[in-house]
mmCIF file of C-alpha atoms in Angstrom:
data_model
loop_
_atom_site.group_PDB
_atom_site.id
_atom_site.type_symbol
_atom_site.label_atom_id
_atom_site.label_comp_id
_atom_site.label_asym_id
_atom_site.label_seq_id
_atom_site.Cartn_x
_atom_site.Cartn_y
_atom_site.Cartn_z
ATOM 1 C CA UNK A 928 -85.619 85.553 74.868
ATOM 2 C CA UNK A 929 -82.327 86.307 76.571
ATOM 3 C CA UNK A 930 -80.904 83.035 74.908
ATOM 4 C CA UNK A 931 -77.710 84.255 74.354
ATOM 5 C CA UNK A 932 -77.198 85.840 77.483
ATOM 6 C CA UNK A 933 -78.160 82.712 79.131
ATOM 7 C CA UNK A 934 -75.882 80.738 77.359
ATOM 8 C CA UNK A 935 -72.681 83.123 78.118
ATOM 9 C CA UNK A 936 -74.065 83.128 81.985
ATOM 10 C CA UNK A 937 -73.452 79.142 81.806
ATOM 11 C CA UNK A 938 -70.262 79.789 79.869
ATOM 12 C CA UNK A 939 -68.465 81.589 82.521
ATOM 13 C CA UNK A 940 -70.376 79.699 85.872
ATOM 14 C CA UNK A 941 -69.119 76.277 84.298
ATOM 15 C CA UNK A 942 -65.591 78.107 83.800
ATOM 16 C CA UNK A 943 -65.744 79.563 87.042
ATOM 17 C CA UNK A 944 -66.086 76.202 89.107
ATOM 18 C CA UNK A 945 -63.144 74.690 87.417
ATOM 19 C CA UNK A 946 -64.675 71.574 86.009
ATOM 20 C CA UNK A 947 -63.271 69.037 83.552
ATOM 21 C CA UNK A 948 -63.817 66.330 81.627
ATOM 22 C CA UNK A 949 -66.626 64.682 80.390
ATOM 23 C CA UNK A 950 -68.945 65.098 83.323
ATOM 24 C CA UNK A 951 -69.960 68.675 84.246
ATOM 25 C CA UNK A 952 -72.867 69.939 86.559
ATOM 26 C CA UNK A 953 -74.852 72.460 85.510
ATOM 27 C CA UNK A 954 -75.359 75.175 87.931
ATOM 28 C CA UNK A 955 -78.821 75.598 90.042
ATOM 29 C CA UNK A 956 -81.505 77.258 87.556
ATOM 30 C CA UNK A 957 -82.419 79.704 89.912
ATOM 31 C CA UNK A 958 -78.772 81.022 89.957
ATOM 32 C CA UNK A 959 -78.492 80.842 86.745
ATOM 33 C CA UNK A 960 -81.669 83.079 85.353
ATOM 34 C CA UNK A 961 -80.515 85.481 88.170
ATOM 35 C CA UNK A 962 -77.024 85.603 86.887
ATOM 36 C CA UNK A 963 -78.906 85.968 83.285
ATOM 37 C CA UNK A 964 -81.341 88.693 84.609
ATOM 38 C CA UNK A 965 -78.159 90.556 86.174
ATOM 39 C CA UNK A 966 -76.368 90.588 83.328
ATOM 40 C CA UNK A 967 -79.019 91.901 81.169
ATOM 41 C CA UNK A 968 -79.841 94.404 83.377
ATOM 42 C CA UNK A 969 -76.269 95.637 82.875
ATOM 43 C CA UNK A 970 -76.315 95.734 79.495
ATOM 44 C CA UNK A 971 -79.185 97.515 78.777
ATOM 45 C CA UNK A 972 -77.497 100.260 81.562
ATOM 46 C CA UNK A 973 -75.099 100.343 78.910
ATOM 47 C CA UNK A 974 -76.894 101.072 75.726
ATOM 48 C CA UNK A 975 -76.890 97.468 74.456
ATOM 49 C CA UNK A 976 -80.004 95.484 73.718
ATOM 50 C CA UNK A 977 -79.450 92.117 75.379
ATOM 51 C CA UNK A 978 -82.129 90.490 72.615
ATOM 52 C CA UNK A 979 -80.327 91.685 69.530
ATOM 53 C CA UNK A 980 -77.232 90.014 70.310
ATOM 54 C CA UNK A 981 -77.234 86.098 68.781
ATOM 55 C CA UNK A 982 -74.577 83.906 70.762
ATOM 56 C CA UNK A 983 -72.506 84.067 73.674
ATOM 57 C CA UNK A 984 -69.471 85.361 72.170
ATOM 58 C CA UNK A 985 -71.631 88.429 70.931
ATOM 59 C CA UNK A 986 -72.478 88.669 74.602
ATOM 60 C CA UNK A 987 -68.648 88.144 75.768
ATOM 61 C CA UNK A 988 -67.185 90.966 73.503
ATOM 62 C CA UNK A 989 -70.310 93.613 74.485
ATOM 63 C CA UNK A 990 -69.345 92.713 78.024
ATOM 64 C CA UNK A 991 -65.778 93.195 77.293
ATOM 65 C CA UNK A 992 -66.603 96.806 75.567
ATOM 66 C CA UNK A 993 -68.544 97.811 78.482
ATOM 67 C CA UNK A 994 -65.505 96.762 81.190
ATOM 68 C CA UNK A 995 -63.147 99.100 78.881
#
């Protein structure tokens, strides 16, 4: 549940910190199923069921709708 979500949350907190190369640290679960919970929250706010959608892109461009 919420796999897709969790996978865009990931997405953009591995973006965020700037890392390259071949070794990348993965973010603190915690953070990240709060960051997941957050965002799902705001998408269901929004008219958008956070289980129906399949990837993270899916998730980028409904987040993307909702910020236009």
């Amino acid at each position: 549940m919420l796999t897709a979500v969790r996978q865009y949350v990931l997405k953009v907190m591995m973006k965020s910190r700037g890392e390259t190369g071949i070794v990348k640290t993965i973010p603190k679960r915690d953070l990240v199923e709060l960051n997941t919970q957050v965002t799902a929250q705001r998408l269901m706010e929004n008219g958008i069921d956070p289980n129906s959608l399949k990837n993270a892109d899916q998730v980028e461009n409904a987040i993307i709708a909702i910020e236009n």
